[in-house]
Amino acid sequence: MKRTSRDIRTANRYEVLRQIIAESPTSRQELAAATGLSLATVATLVGELLDLGMITEVGFEDSAGGRPRGLVAVNASGGALIGVDIAETYVHVELFDLALNVLARADEDMRPGESRPEQVVGHVAAAVGSVVAQAGVEAARVLGVGVSVPGQVDRDTGVAEYAPNWDWHDVPLLDLLAEHIAYPLYLDNPLRACAVAELWFGAARGRGDAVVVNLGTGVGAGLVLGGGLHRGVSNSAGEWGHTTLVLDGRLCHCGNHGCVETYVGAPGIMQNLRELSPRSPLLHPEDQTATIDALARAVAAEDPVALKAVRDTARYLGAGIADLVNLLNPEVVVLSSWVAARLGEPLLGEVRQAVARHALRRPLAATEIVLSPIPTDPVSLGAATFALEGALQSVGQRAVKRTQARSRTAPPS
Amino acid sequence: MKRTSRDIRTANRYEVLRQIIAESPTSRQELAAATGLSLATVATLVGELLDLGMITEVGFEDSAGGRPRGLVAVNASGGALIGVDIAETYVHVELFDLALNVLARADEDMRPGESRPEQVVGHVAAAVGSVVAQAGVEAARVLGVGVSVPGQVDRDTGVAEYAPNWDWHDVPLLDLLAEHIAYPLYLDNPLRACAVAELWFGAARGRGDAVVVNLGTGVGAGLVLGGGLHRGVSNSAGEWGHTTLVLDGRLCHCGNHGCVETYVGAPGIMQNLRELSPRSPLLHPEDQTATIDALARAVAAEDPVALKAVRDTARYLGAGIADLVNLLNPEVVVLSSWVAARLGEPLLGEVRQAVARHALRRPLAATEIVLSPIPTDPVSLGAATFALEGALQSVGQRAVKRTQARSRTAPPS
DNA sequence: AGGGGTTAGGAAAGGGGCTGGAGAAAGTCC
DNA sequence: GGACTTTCTCCAGCCCCTTTCCTAACCCCT
């Protein structure tokens, strides 16, 4: 709530690092141009990041008659970040270097019924241990672990206030995890993880206002407003899946009827397909992933039923997204998560048309609708980004002293 | 987009003045406590406002053994603000003193067909001239004129990009007005005017995230996010009236079916009533205001048809608001504009129940739903507030020099 | 090989902001 | 009148960002 001049610094630090990660190697000049900051400010921020070991100087640009520009790049091996994606049936963990390359993965399946917090924590601890061992990084170089857990989360206290899958209430998840994991921990939910991933590395980079529509088993919308994540007063903003799309429509597990989720979530898409063709061979009743995969393949083969199913889904989705466009007037709407990744361009095209039919002209003209450009799992990437943000947050004064030390020691060769 | 330390200053200046207006007279100590700023900062900001003549020192608090606190209050006569509410059939103008009391009003009716920009500008100029004359304020003391015009507006260039009532496209309204009005002009739309009015003087004061639901002939939602107005990338955020509430529902003039507006805007409410009782004596087919007034009176008299009509309206409205609560997780939802003012508590009660049925528990628990506490026309008040913000924006360096002058001249008696 | 032109980047100065503390100011109480 | 208390102003200190100046580092040309 209260803004101080330090927040400006932190935001600029984020901005510079984002830019370096996006375009490595790069020069101070380019960074200044890209961020709009002065050269002097960029230079001090770059100095801080050099001191932290997050970036390194990697040589010089060829000059055409002048002092050559020094180039900096992400120091990939300068640290490791871990992203944990806890879902209903699995725990997926990835370890990233600072260039956000995946160095190691680990998965733990959870059987139905394995829903006690201690059990979940056990799986997470095992997977985290596994990725650290696989990647062979020293413990000291792990900058933090971001954890995404479905439902409502109090990120300050680290309490999972409510997780619908397992009917958790006020589980002190971060404290439980801290007993097994010695690295700094950051907790939030998958919606916001995806949004942050897009904000740092995806289609929302550099945009003031963006909506990240999450299409998975559940559905939600991560909101980027004013250049930062919008959390709402109790950190539960973005619950878009239970917006009423069809009055008295399909029954949703939330108890209402006609929620967006029941039409465009993976089970909803299966239902759309089933209503078109009850015995479609594409349907794998117990396996959402297999069904969506089959649907994607059938669309590629121009199967008419599959095309119609995607079009129907896009109609619902487009109507919902149009409402978001009208309400929030974002620069970009990003379709993210596994369903969007698999259905890809065919879905996107239909959605664009459907949105165009429903949205008002002016907001529509200002809004781009795109697929997430993030190739890996956005949830674990976003979770890792929370850890990265955490590591950058508290850079504070110490760095200044060390800047002096640096400039004394190693003049460029 | 780009934040600088000056923005902090401006925000703090707003905050201090807001607090003084809300609670006049007050002391520097109280202001510091209320705003969270240090005493020193409050003192300099109060000094600035004293120099501007917007507030005055009005005496001292009784002390119980110490230096008594100096009290400051709004200097009501220190300036005048004009708010212009342009609507489809009328222009309503109010002149406020700095305590935001209405000193003068003027209305101009516009006949259907009188829709050329020059005609509207003529009415505005006449009404503005009238209020200035009525109130008898000197021209120099008018700090600015805020103008609210329906539709999409580019507030920087002062162009009314699109006004649906009159099918205006890219009308340079501010330039046209400037030919007749010599005061500083500020342009925006009624949605945001209402939101700003709530933010400064109403139920959104001091709240980080609020939604101001505007119930008039049209329907919209002013969004206060992160303590400030959310405008979206092309200043058209808040277009909530054309959110689809009922798939394939009532035809809306926007061309879609089932928009929120067709159920909870004044014409929509009339339709709700008509569907209940086609020959209801409450219906005044050509007069929205009269119908809503009659409905309000009938509700007060516990007329069962009227009660049912309000309940039906609240069902629709509640479903829509619940979606907003889920999506944005605001601290408060404010029901504003003339329909909300007239239907009042009965509507509010039904809406609360309807929202509770649709919204998710956690966001719901964090959200309060209230009627706007603003007794006058919120649109002209909000428009005047734009002028007030404008006057405070550019306080800059000059004030510092004058601070020295002040401290030399007038020591408190 | 050495100078001139050109560009990069560091250091210092400057401007804006907020805060904490010292000390003057203005009361009450004894 | 003096002791005590509280307010309020002013200044030093710190954090930010930017502008400006100057040196460093390179190219090219002679």
Short mmCIF file of C-alpha atoms in Angstrom, two decimals, chain B:
data_model
loop_
_atom_site.label_atom_id
_atom_site.label_comp_id
_atom_site.label_asym_id
_atom_site.label_seq_id
_atom_site.Cartn_x
_atom_site.Cartn_y
_atom_site.Cartn_z
CA MET B 1 3.85 3.80 -16.54
CA LYS B 2 7.13 5.27 -15.40
CA ARG B 3 7.11 6.04 -11.72
CA THR B 4 9.24 8.73 -10.20
CA SER B 5 9.69 10.05 -6.71
CA ARG B 6 7.51 13.00 -7.63
CA ASP B 7 4.54 10.71 -8.03
CA ILE B 8 4.97 9.78 -4.42
CA ARG B 9 4.82 13.42 -3.49
CA THR B 10 1.71 13.98 -5.56
CA ALA B 11 0.00 10.95 -4.08
CA ASN B 12 0.85 12.13 -0.60
CA ARG B 13 -0.44 15.57 -1.37
CA TYR B 14 -3.73 14.04 -2.52
CA GLU B 15 -3.87 11.92 0.57
CA VAL B 16 -3.33 14.79 2.96
CA LEU B 17 -5.88 17.01 1.27
CA ARG B 18 -8.41 14.18 1.14
CA GLN B 19 -7.98 13.69 4.83
CA ILE B 20 -8.38 17.37 5.58
CA ILE B 21 -11.50 17.61 3.47
CA ALA B 22 -12.94 14.55 5.15
CA GLU B 23 -12.22 15.78 8.63
CA SER B 24 -12.03 19.51 8.97
CA PRO B 25 -10.62 20.96 11.13
CA THR B 26 -7.80 18.62 11.97
CA SER B 27 -4.26 18.82 13.27
CA ARG B 28 -0.95 17.90 11.72
CA GLN B 29 -0.58 15.15 14.28
CA GLU B 30 -3.83 13.54 13.27
CA LEU B 31 -2.91 13.82 9.63
CA ALA B 32 0.39 12.11 10.24
CA ALA B 33 -1.34 9.30 12.09
CA ALA B 34 -4.01 8.93 9.44
CA THR B 35 -1.68 8.95 6.47
CA GLY B 36 1.24 7.10 7.97
CA LEU B 37 3.61 9.85 6.93
CA SER B 38 6.13 11.43 9.22
CA LEU B 39 5.30 14.67 10.94
CA ALA B 40 7.92 16.49 8.96
CA THR B 41 6.45 15.43 5.64
CA VAL B 42 2.95 16.28 6.72
CA ALA B 43 4.13 19.68 7.87
CA THR B 44 5.69 20.53 4.53
CA LEU B 45 2.66 19.31 2.62
CA VAL B 46 0.36 21.29 4.88
CA GLY B 47 2.64 24.27 4.24
CA GLU B 48 2.24 23.83 0.51
CA LEU B 49 -1.52 23.65 0.78
CA LEU B 50 -1.55 26.74 3.00
CA ASP B 51 0.46 28.59 0.38
CA LEU B 52 -1.95 27.53 -2.30
CA GLY B 53 -4.72 28.97 -0.19
CA MET B 54 -6.56 25.67 -0.23
CA ILE B 55 -6.52 25.34 3.54
CA THR B 56 -6.21 27.79 6.41
CA GLU B 57 -5.13 27.72 10.00
CA VAL B 58 -8.23 27.97 12.11
CA GLY B 59 -7.02 28.05 15.68
CA PHE B 60 -5.72 25.63 18.25
CA GLU B 61 -6.80 22.60 20.11
CA ASP B 62 -7.12 22.86 23.86
CA SER B 63 -3.99 21.57 25.41
CA ALA B 64 -3.52 19.70 28.63
CA GLY B 65 -0.06 20.88 29.42
CA GLY B 66 1.86 21.38 26.22
CA ARG B 67 1.93 23.49 23.17
CA PRO B 68 -1.53 23.33 21.67
CA ARG B 69 -1.95 21.73 18.29
CA GLY B 70 -2.59 24.06 15.45
CA LEU B 71 -5.70 23.22 13.51
CA VAL B 72 -6.10 23.48 9.79
CA ALA B 73 -9.29 23.32 7.79
CA VAL B 74 -10.29 23.52 4.19
CA ASN B 75 -10.39 27.10 3.04
CA ALA B 76 -13.75 26.76 1.39
CA SER B 77 -13.53 30.13 -0.26
CA GLY B 78 -9.98 29.57 -1.45
CA GLY B 79 -11.11 28.48 -4.85
CA ALA B 80 -13.94 27.08 -6.86
CA LEU B 81 -14.25 23.90 -8.87
CA ILE B 82 -16.76 23.23 -11.59
CA GLY B 83 -18.08 19.81 -12.51
CA VAL B 84 -19.88 19.27 -15.79
CA ASP B 85 -22.04 16.20 -16.31
CA ILE B 86 -22.94 15.85 -19.96
CA ALA B 87 -25.60 13.24 -20.57
CA GLU B 88 -27.78 12.28 -23.46
CA THR B 89 -30.65 14.63 -22.69
CA TYR B 90 -29.18 17.26 -20.41
CA VAL B 91 -26.10 19.09 -19.24
CA HIS B 92 -25.82 19.42 -15.50
CA VAL B 93 -23.21 21.74 -14.02
CA GLU B 94 -22.33 22.34 -10.41
CA LEU B 95 -19.93 24.80 -8.88
CA PHE B 96 -18.23 23.71 -5.68
CA ASP B 97 -16.18 25.47 -3.10
CA LEU B 98 -13.07 23.73 -1.85
CA ALA B 99 -15.00 21.93 0.86
CA LEU B 100 -16.95 20.46 -2.03
CA ASN B 101 -20.18 22.17 -1.07
CA VAL B 102 -22.37 23.02 -3.99
CA LEU B 103 -22.52 26.79 -4.43
CA ALA B 104 -24.48 26.87 -7.64
CA ARG B 105 -26.21 24.60 -10.10
CA ALA B 106 -27.30 24.99 -13.69
CA ASP B 107 -29.08 22.65 -16.02
CA GLU B 108 -29.56 22.79 -19.72
CA ASP B 109 -31.93 20.43 -21.43
CA MET B 110 -31.03 19.11 -24.80
CA ARG B 111 -33.72 18.11 -27.21
CA PRO B 112 -33.33 14.85 -29.08
CA GLY B 113 -31.50 15.65 -32.26
CA GLU B 114 -29.50 18.39 -30.67
CA SER B 115 -26.42 16.30 -30.91
CA ARG B 116 -23.84 18.26 -32.84
CA PRO B 117 -20.71 18.91 -30.79
CA GLU B 118 -21.07 22.67 -31.24
CA GLN B 119 -24.57 22.54 -29.80
CA VAL B 120 -23.47 20.56 -26.78
CA VAL B 121 -20.50 22.85 -26.26
CA GLY B 122 -22.84 25.81 -26.38
CA HIS B 123 -24.98 24.36 -23.61
CA VAL B 124 -21.95 23.62 -21.50
CA ALA B 125 -20.53 27.09 -21.94
CA ALA B 126 -23.85 28.65 -21.03
CA ALA B 127 -24.24 26.55 -17.92
CA VAL B 128 -20.67 27.18 -16.79
CA GLY B 129 -21.16 30.90 -17.26
CA SER B 130 -24.36 30.67 -15.30
CA VAL B 131 -22.89 28.94 -12.25
CA VAL B 132 -19.97 31.33 -12.09
CA ALA B 133 -22.36 34.28 -12.21
CA GLN B 134 -24.74 32.74 -9.65
CA ALA B 135 -22.00 31.98 -7.19
CA GLY B 136 -20.39 35.34 -7.75
CA VAL B 137 -16.87 34.03 -7.66
CA GLU B 138 -14.09 35.85 -9.46
CA ALA B 139 -12.82 34.11 -12.55
CA ALA B 140 -9.34 33.90 -11.10
CA ARG B 141 -10.55 31.75 -8.26
CA VAL B 142 -11.94 29.02 -10.50
CA LEU B 143 -9.27 26.35 -10.33
CA GLY B 144 -10.64 24.28 -13.14
CA VAL B 145 -13.54 22.66 -14.89
CA GLY B 146 -13.94 18.89 -15.03
CA VAL B 147 -16.09 17.60 -17.83
CA SER B 148 -17.67 14.17 -17.93
CA VAL B 149 -18.90 12.93 -21.27
CA PRO B 150 -20.26 9.45 -21.88
CA GLY B 151 -18.25 7.04 -23.96
CA GLN B 152 -14.58 6.65 -24.62
CA VAL B 153 -12.34 9.57 -23.99
CA ASP B 154 -8.70 10.35 -24.48
CA ARG B 155 -8.03 12.49 -21.48
CA ASP B 156 -4.60 13.61 -22.60
CA THR B 157 -5.63 15.01 -25.94
CA GLY B 158 -9.13 15.91 -24.78
CA VAL B 159 -10.77 14.03 -27.60
CA ALA B 160 -14.10 12.26 -27.22
CA GLU B 161 -13.14 9.22 -29.24
CA TYR B 162 -16.54 7.68 -29.29
CA ALA B 163 -19.82 8.69 -27.75
CA PRO B 164 -22.51 6.13 -28.45
CA ASN B 165 -25.49 8.40 -27.72
CA TRP B 166 -24.70 10.78 -30.51
CA ASP B 167 -22.44 8.65 -32.63
CA TRP B 168 -19.55 11.04 -32.12
CA HIS B 169 -16.22 9.93 -33.43
CA ASP B 170 -12.99 11.63 -32.44
CA VAL B 171 -14.53 14.94 -31.50
CA PRO B 172 -11.87 17.33 -30.12
CA LEU B 173 -14.20 18.32 -27.34
CA LEU B 174 -11.66 19.98 -25.11
CA ASP B 175 -10.46 22.25 -27.89
CA LEU B 176 -14.02 23.22 -28.72
CA LEU B 177 -14.75 23.94 -25.07
CA ALA B 178 -11.56 25.94 -24.68
CA GLU B 179 -12.88 28.45 -27.19
CA HIS B 180 -15.66 29.33 -24.78
CA ILE B 181 -14.26 28.55 -21.37
CA ALA B 182 -11.10 30.17 -20.08
CA TYR B 183 -10.51 27.90 -17.09
CA PRO B 184 -8.31 24.81 -17.09
CA LEU B 185 -10.31 21.93 -18.50
CA TYR B 186 -10.20 18.23 -17.69
CA LEU B 187 -12.07 15.59 -19.63
CA ASP B 188 -13.11 12.07 -18.70
CA ASN B 189 -16.18 9.89 -18.59
CA PRO B 190 -18.93 9.45 -15.96
CA LEU B 191 -17.76 6.04 -14.94
CA ARG B 192 -14.41 7.28 -13.83
CA ALA B 193 -15.91 10.45 -12.41
CA CYS B 194 -18.05 8.41 -10.03
CA ALA B 195 -15.08 6.26 -9.11
CA VAL B 196 -12.91 9.25 -8.32
CA ALA B 197 -15.71 10.81 -6.29
CA GLU B 198 -15.89 7.64 -4.20
CA LEU B 199 -12.13 7.53 -3.93
CA TRP B 200 -11.87 11.04 -2.60
CA PHE B 201 -15.06 11.54 -0.67
CA GLY B 202 -17.02 8.33 -0.58
CA ALA B 203 -16.85 4.72 0.38
CA ALA B 204 -13.57 3.99 -1.40
CA ARG B 205 -11.56 6.49 0.64
CA GLY B 206 -8.40 4.90 1.95
CA ARG B 207 -9.17 1.59 0.28
CA GLY B 208 -6.63 -0.05 -1.95
CA ASP B 209 -9.04 -1.88 -4.23
CA ALA B 210 -12.63 -0.91 -4.83
CA VAL B 211 -15.27 -1.36 -7.47
CA VAL B 212 -17.77 1.43 -8.02
CA VAL B 213 -20.80 0.00 -9.73
CA ASN B 214 -22.67 2.63 -11.61
CA LEU B 215 -26.37 2.08 -11.99
CA GLY B 216 -28.00 4.60 -14.23
CA THR B 217 -29.50 4.38 -17.65
CA GLY B 218 -26.26 2.74 -18.60
CA VAL B 219 -24.21 0.54 -16.35
CA GLY B 220 -20.50 0.45 -15.70
CA ALA B 221 -17.90 -0.27 -13.07
CA GLY B 222 -15.26 2.21 -12.06
CA LEU B 223 -12.20 0.32 -10.89
CA VAL B 224 -9.98 1.54 -8.11
CA LEU B 225 -6.94 -0.72 -8.01
CA GLY B 226 -3.84 -0.22 -5.97
CA GLY B 227 -5.17 3.00 -4.50
CA GLY B 228 -5.69 4.71 -7.84
CA LEU B 229 -8.05 4.68 -10.74
CA HIS B 230 -7.46 1.88 -13.22
CA ARG B 231 -7.79 3.25 -16.70
CA GLY B 232 -6.56 0.44 -18.91
CA VAL B 233 -4.35 0.90 -21.89
CA SER B 234 -6.75 3.07 -23.87
CA ASN B 235 -8.61 4.63 -20.96
CA SER B 236 -11.67 2.51 -21.49
CA ALA B 237 -11.50 0.12 -18.55
CA GLY B 238 -14.71 -0.34 -16.62
CA GLU B 239 -17.02 -1.20 -19.47
CA TRP B 240 -18.91 -3.69 -17.43
CA GLY B 241 -22.39 -2.99 -18.71
CA HIS B 242 -21.87 -5.14 -21.75
CA THR B 243 -20.61 -8.15 -19.92
CA THR B 244 -22.67 -11.16 -20.92
CA LEU B 245 -24.83 -12.17 -18.03
CA VAL B 246 -27.38 -14.32 -19.80
CA LEU B 247 -26.27 -16.19 -22.88
CA ASP B 248 -28.72 -15.37 -25.68
CA GLY B 249 -30.62 -13.09 -23.33
CA ARG B 250 -32.19 -9.73 -23.97
CA LEU B 251 -31.03 -7.81 -27.00
CA CYS B 252 -28.79 -4.90 -26.11
CA HIS B 253 -28.25 -1.80 -28.18
CA CYS B 254 -24.60 -2.82 -28.41
CA GLY B 255 -25.73 -5.66 -30.64
CA ASN B 256 -25.06 -8.50 -28.23
CA HIS B 257 -27.52 -10.42 -26.16
CA GLY B 258 -27.83 -10.70 -22.42
CA CYS B 259 -25.64 -7.78 -21.37
CA VAL B 260 -25.71 -6.82 -17.70
CA GLU B 261 -27.04 -3.44 -18.69
CA THR B 262 -30.21 -4.87 -20.18
CA TYR B 263 -31.13 -6.32 -16.78
CA VAL B 264 -29.95 -3.78 -14.24
CA GLY B 265 -29.87 -0.48 -16.10
CA ALA B 266 -32.96 1.67 -15.64
CA PRO B 267 -34.57 0.41 -18.86
CA GLY B 268 -33.67 -3.12 -17.82
CA ILE B 269 -35.33 -2.68 -14.47
CA MET B 270 -38.43 -1.39 -16.23
CA GLN B 271 -38.36 -4.50 -18.36
CA ASN B 272 -38.03 -6.68 -15.25
CA LEU B 273 -41.09 -4.95 -13.88
CA ARG B 274 -42.96 -5.27 -17.15
CA GLU B 275 -42.32 -8.98 -17.28
CA LEU B 276 -43.75 -9.34 -13.81
CA SER B 277 -46.77 -7.20 -14.39
CA PRO B 278 -47.22 -5.84 -17.90
CA ARG B 279 -49.81 -3.27 -16.86
CA SER B 280 -48.27 -2.23 -13.59
CA PRO B 281 -49.28 1.31 -12.61
CA LEU B 282 -45.68 1.87 -11.61
CA LEU B 283 -44.61 1.87 -15.24
CA HIS B 284 -44.17 5.21 -16.95
CA PRO B 285 -43.16 3.94 -20.36
CA GLU B 286 -41.38 7.08 -21.50
CA ASP B 287 -39.91 8.18 -18.22
CA GLN B 288 -37.19 6.14 -16.52
CA THR B 289 -36.87 8.49 -13.59
CA ALA B 290 -40.55 8.48 -12.83
CA THR B 291 -40.71 4.71 -13.03
CA ILE B 292 -37.76 4.17 -10.72
CA ASP B 293 -39.20 6.72 -8.30
CA ALA B 294 -42.55 4.98 -8.33
CA LEU B 295 -40.84 1.66 -7.83
CA ALA B 296 -38.92 3.00 -4.84
CA ARG B 297 -42.08 4.33 -3.25
CA ALA B 298 -43.92 1.08 -3.87
CA VAL B 299 -41.10 -0.88 -2.28
CA ALA B 300 -41.26 1.38 0.76
CA ALA B 301 -44.96 0.57 0.92
CA GLU B 302 -44.11 -3.12 0.65
CA ASP B 303 -45.95 -3.58 -2.60
CA PRO B 304 -45.33 -7.23 -3.49
CA VAL B 305 -44.84 -6.67 -7.21
CA ALA B 306 -42.33 -3.91 -6.55
CA LEU B 307 -40.49 -6.06 -4.02
CA LYS B 308 -40.31 -8.87 -6.51
CA ALA B 309 -39.05 -6.54 -9.23
CA VAL B 310 -36.27 -5.31 -6.98
CA ARG B 311 -35.44 -8.86 -5.98
CA ASP B 312 -35.24 -9.93 -9.59
CA THR B 313 -33.04 -6.98 -10.43
CA ALA B 314 -30.83 -7.77 -7.46
CA ARG B 315 -30.52 -11.36 -8.57
CA TYR B 316 -29.06 -10.24 -11.87
CA LEU B 317 -26.96 -7.54 -10.31
CA GLY B 318 -25.73 -9.83 -7.57
CA ALA B 319 -24.61 -12.44 -10.05
CA GLY B 320 -22.68 -9.81 -11.95
CA ILE B 321 -21.13 -8.29 -8.85
CA ALA B 322 -20.17 -11.69 -7.56
CA ASP B 323 -18.12 -12.17 -10.70
CA LEU B 324 -16.37 -8.89 -10.04
CA VAL B 325 -15.70 -9.87 -6.46
CA ASN B 326 -14.18 -13.15 -7.52
CA LEU B 327 -12.11 -11.61 -10.23
CA LEU B 328 -10.80 -8.51 -8.49
CA ASN B 329 -11.06 -9.32 -4.81
CA PRO B 330 -11.83 -5.72 -3.82
CA GLU B 331 -12.18 -4.34 -0.33
CA VAL B 332 -15.44 -2.68 -1.12
CA VAL B 333 -18.11 -2.59 -3.80
CA VAL B 334 -19.98 0.69 -3.96
CA LEU B 335 -23.40 1.00 -5.57
CA SER B 336 -23.58 4.43 -7.09
CA SER B 337 -25.60 6.65 -9.41
CA TRP B 338 -29.21 7.64 -9.39
CA VAL B 339 -30.85 4.23 -9.63
CA ALA B 340 -28.86 2.96 -6.66
CA ALA B 341 -29.59 6.12 -4.71
CA ARG B 342 -33.33 5.81 -5.24
CA LEU B 343 -33.75 2.11 -4.62
CA GLY B 344 -31.40 2.33 -1.65
CA GLU B 345 -31.43 -0.13 1.21
CA PRO B 346 -33.99 -2.58 -0.20
CA LEU B 347 -31.86 -3.08 -3.28
CA LEU B 348 -28.68 -3.29 -1.23
CA GLY B 349 -30.05 -6.01 1.02
CA GLU B 350 -31.15 -8.15 -1.88
CA VAL B 351 -27.88 -7.59 -3.71
CA ARG B 352 -25.88 -8.67 -0.69
CA GLN B 353 -27.83 -11.89 -0.51
CA ALA B 354 -27.50 -12.52 -4.21
CA VAL B 355 -23.76 -11.89 -4.18
CA ALA B 356 -23.38 -14.22 -1.22
CA ARG B 357 -25.06 -16.96 -3.20
CA HIS B 358 -22.72 -16.61 -6.17
CA ALA B 359 -19.33 -15.47 -4.93
CA LEU B 360 -16.58 -17.67 -3.56
CA ARG B 361 -16.35 -17.65 0.18
CA ARG B 362 -12.89 -16.20 0.63
CA PRO B 363 -13.15 -13.19 -1.64
CA LEU B 364 -16.67 -12.59 -0.40
CA ALA B 365 -15.53 -12.49 3.19
CA ALA B 366 -13.07 -9.73 2.38
CA THR B 367 -15.56 -7.58 0.53
CA GLU B 368 -18.04 -5.09 1.82
CA ILE B 369 -20.98 -3.99 -0.31
CA VAL B 370 -22.31 -0.54 0.41
CA LEU B 371 -24.40 2.24 -1.04
CA SER B 372 -22.58 5.35 -2.09
CA PRO B 373 -22.57 7.80 0.83
CA ILE B 374 -22.33 10.74 -1.55
CA PRO B 375 -25.54 12.74 -1.25
CA THR B 376 -25.23 14.87 -4.38
CA ASP B 377 -24.72 14.04 -8.03
CA PRO B 378 -21.58 11.89 -8.04
CA VAL B 379 -20.78 12.59 -11.67
CA SER B 380 -20.43 16.33 -11.36
CA LEU B 381 -18.66 15.89 -8.04
CA GLY B 382 -16.23 13.48 -9.64
CA ALA B 383 -15.72 15.76 -12.59
CA ALA B 384 -14.90 18.59 -10.23
CA THR B 385 -12.49 16.26 -8.49
CA PHE B 386 -10.60 15.83 -11.73
CA ALA B 387 -10.14 19.57 -11.71
CA LEU B 388 -8.99 19.44 -8.11
CA GLU B 389 -6.47 16.73 -8.91
CA GLY B 390 -5.29 18.79 -11.83
CA ALA B 391 -4.77 21.82 -9.64
CA LEU B 392 -2.75 19.76 -7.18
CA GLN B 393 -0.69 17.99 -9.77
CA SER B 394 1.55 20.83 -10.77
CA VAL B 395 2.50 22.37 -7.48
CA GLY B 396 6.19 22.02 -8.15
CA GLN B 397 9.05 24.19 -7.09
CA ARG B 398 7.45 27.59 -6.96
CA ALA B 399 5.68 26.64 -3.79
CA VAL B 400 8.97 26.17 -2.01
CA LYS B 401 10.02 29.74 -2.52
CA ARG B 402 6.66 30.92 -1.32
CA THR B 403 6.98 28.80 1.79
CA GLN B 404 9.92 30.95 2.83
CA ALA B 405 7.88 34.04 2.14
CA ARG B 406 5.04 32.74 4.25
CA SER B 407 7.14 31.88 7.25
CA ARG B 408 8.59 35.37 7.16
CA THR B 409 5.31 37.21 7.00
CA ALA B 410 2.53 35.84 9.12
CA PRO B 411 3.42 34.21 12.42
CA PRO B 412 0.27 32.79 14.03
CA SER B 413 -1.35 35.43 16.19
#
